[in-house]
Amino acid sequence: MVPGQKNGNKSGLGWVFRNNGGDVVWIGAKAVPRLRSAIETEAEALRWAASTMEALNDENFVFETDSKELVDALSGKSSWPILDAVLQDTQNMLHRIGNVEVKHYPR
């Protein structure tokens, strides 16, 4: 998942779904009302990707993000009160999916 650059009053969200062989299966991209920070944009992108993957009814996913702060917030290693609602919603979806991992993947 990669949040886009903020332009004007919009933020861009995007993610890529790859199979075990690394082939691109599905891509999502959309503009949303401008968010206040990069980590909020990252969190919204993860929530959208998790929601989409939950609908696939599969049980094995690895979510990768270049935001170490987001991975730390999801694992409880750091606190971002501004993200509490988004993180709780995302964590609930991830638990319903099944075997899920969220990993930091540096650029």
Tab-separated table of C-alpha atoms in Angstrom:
chain	number	residue	atom	x	y	z
A	1	MET	CA	0.000	0.000	0.000
A	2	VAL	CA	1.235	3.412	-0.893
A	3	PRO	CA	-0.445	6.680	-0.009
A	4	GLY	CA	-0.248	9.207	-2.783
A	5	GLN	CA	1.008	12.727	-2.689
A	6	LYS	CA	-1.386	15.255	-1.248
A	7	ASN	CA	-2.581	17.811	-3.781
A	8	GLY	CA	-5.049	20.486	-2.795
A	9	ASN	CA	-7.973	19.036	-0.919
A	10	LYS	CA	-7.406	15.340	-1.775
A	11	SER	CA	-5.164	12.543	-0.563
A	12	GLY	CA	-4.434	9.507	-2.704
A	13	LEU	CA	-4.662	5.925	-1.464
A	14	GLY	CA	-3.379	2.888	-3.276
A	15	TRP	CA	-2.514	-0.746	-2.780
A	16	VAL	CA	-1.375	-3.728	-4.822
A	17	PHE	CA	-2.457	-7.343	-4.287
A	18	ARG	CA	0.139	-9.906	-5.389
A	19	ASN	CA	-0.062	-13.688	-5.363
A	20	ASN	CA	2.584	-15.982	-3.835
A	21	GLY	CA	4.621	-15.720	-7.040
A	22	GLY	CA	4.716	-11.930	-6.829
A	23	ASP	CA	2.411	-11.424	-9.808
A	24	VAL	CA	0.008	-8.485	-9.599
A	25	VAL	CA	-3.563	-9.750	-9.207
A	26	TRP	CA	-5.435	-6.599	-8.269
A	27	ILE	CA	-4.704	-2.888	-7.791
A	28	GLY	CA	-6.726	-0.305	-5.922
A	29	ALA	CA	-6.364	3.475	-6.121
A	30	LYS	CA	-8.667	6.291	-5.094
A	31	ALA	CA	-8.743	9.873	-3.902
A	32	VAL	CA	-10.210	10.729	-0.517
A	33	PRO	CA	-10.735	14.035	1.267
A	34	ARG	CA	-7.380	15.387	2.370
A	35	LEU	CA	-6.081	13.805	5.551
A	36	ARG	CA	-4.045	15.643	8.162
A	37	SER	CA	-0.868	13.579	8.050
A	38	ALA	CA	1.054	10.923	6.174
A	39	ILE	CA	0.409	8.316	8.879
A	40	GLU	CA	-3.348	8.929	8.663
A	41	THR	CA	-3.139	8.396	4.921
A	42	GLU	CA	-1.154	5.172	5.450
A	43	ALA	CA	-3.692	3.959	8.016
A	44	GLU	CA	-6.634	4.661	5.698
A	45	ALA	CA	-4.886	2.831	2.845
A	46	LEU	CA	-4.340	-0.208	5.079
A	47	ARG	CA	-7.954	-0.114	6.279
A	48	TRP	CA	-9.216	-0.019	2.683
A	49	ALA	CA	-6.885	-2.854	1.613
A	50	ALA	CA	-7.943	-4.957	4.634
A	51	SER	CA	-11.602	-4.330	3.874
A	52	THR	CA	-11.119	-5.424	0.275
A	53	MET	CA	-9.155	-8.535	1.225
A	54	GLU	CA	-11.715	-9.450	3.902
A	55	ALA	CA	-14.365	-9.566	1.180
A	56	LEU	CA	-12.283	-12.158	-0.733
A	57	ASN	CA	-12.853	-14.712	2.051
A	58	ASP	CA	-9.256	-15.904	1.937
A	59	GLU	CA	-7.294	-16.455	5.127
A	60	ASN	CA	-3.647	-15.811	4.310
A	61	PHE	CA	-2.395	-12.315	3.641
A	62	VAL	CA	0.750	-10.318	4.271
A	63	PHE	CA	0.206	-6.575	4.232
A	64	GLU	CA	3.347	-4.552	3.577
A	65	THR	CA	3.750	-0.855	4.218
A	66	ASP	CA	6.687	1.507	4.110
A	67	SER	CA	5.378	3.150	7.289
A	68	LYS	CA	7.247	1.718	10.282
A	69	GLU	CA	5.179	4.063	12.449
A	70	LEU	CA	1.964	2.378	11.276
A	71	VAL	CA	3.317	-1.126	11.922
A	72	ASP	CA	4.460	-0.017	15.392
A	73	ALA	CA	1.059	1.537	16.115
A	74	LEU	CA	-0.767	-1.639	15.061
A	75	SER	CA	1.479	-3.786	17.232
A	76	GLY	CA	1.115	-1.479	20.245
A	77	LYS	CA	4.780	-0.401	20.207
A	78	SER	CA	3.764	3.229	19.757
A	79	SER	CA	0.693	5.310	20.387
A	80	TRP	CA	-1.089	7.555	17.896
A	81	PRO	CA	-4.344	8.665	19.580
A	82	ILE	CA	-5.455	10.379	16.382
A	83	LEU	CA	-5.502	6.931	14.721
A	84	ASP	CA	-7.302	4.983	17.459
A	85	ALA	CA	-10.609	4.544	15.604
A	86	VAL	CA	-8.982	3.649	12.271
A	87	LEU	CA	-6.550	1.234	13.903
A	88	GLN	CA	-9.273	-0.471	15.930
A	89	ASP	CA	-11.425	-0.910	12.824
A	90	THR	CA	-8.442	-2.219	10.843
A	91	GLN	CA	-7.376	-4.614	13.597
A	92	ASN	CA	-10.916	-6.013	13.805
A	93	MET	CA	-10.900	-6.685	10.053
A	94	LEU	CA	-7.443	-8.255	10.180
A	95	HIS	CA	-8.555	-10.609	12.973
A	96	ARG	CA	-11.618	-11.656	10.973
A	97	ILE	CA	-9.492	-12.397	7.899
A	98	GLY	CA	-7.434	-15.029	9.706
A	99	ASN	CA	-3.730	-15.590	9.144
A	100	VAL	CA	-2.552	-12.025	8.585
A	101	GLU	CA	0.723	-10.237	9.048
A	102	VAL	CA	1.459	-6.520	8.692
A	103	LYS	CA	5.120	-5.925	7.879
A	104	HIS	CA	7.323	-2.903	7.413
A	105	TYR	CA	8.801	-2.916	3.916
A	106	PRO	CA	11.210	0.006	3.530
A	107	ARG	CA	11.319	1.881	0.246
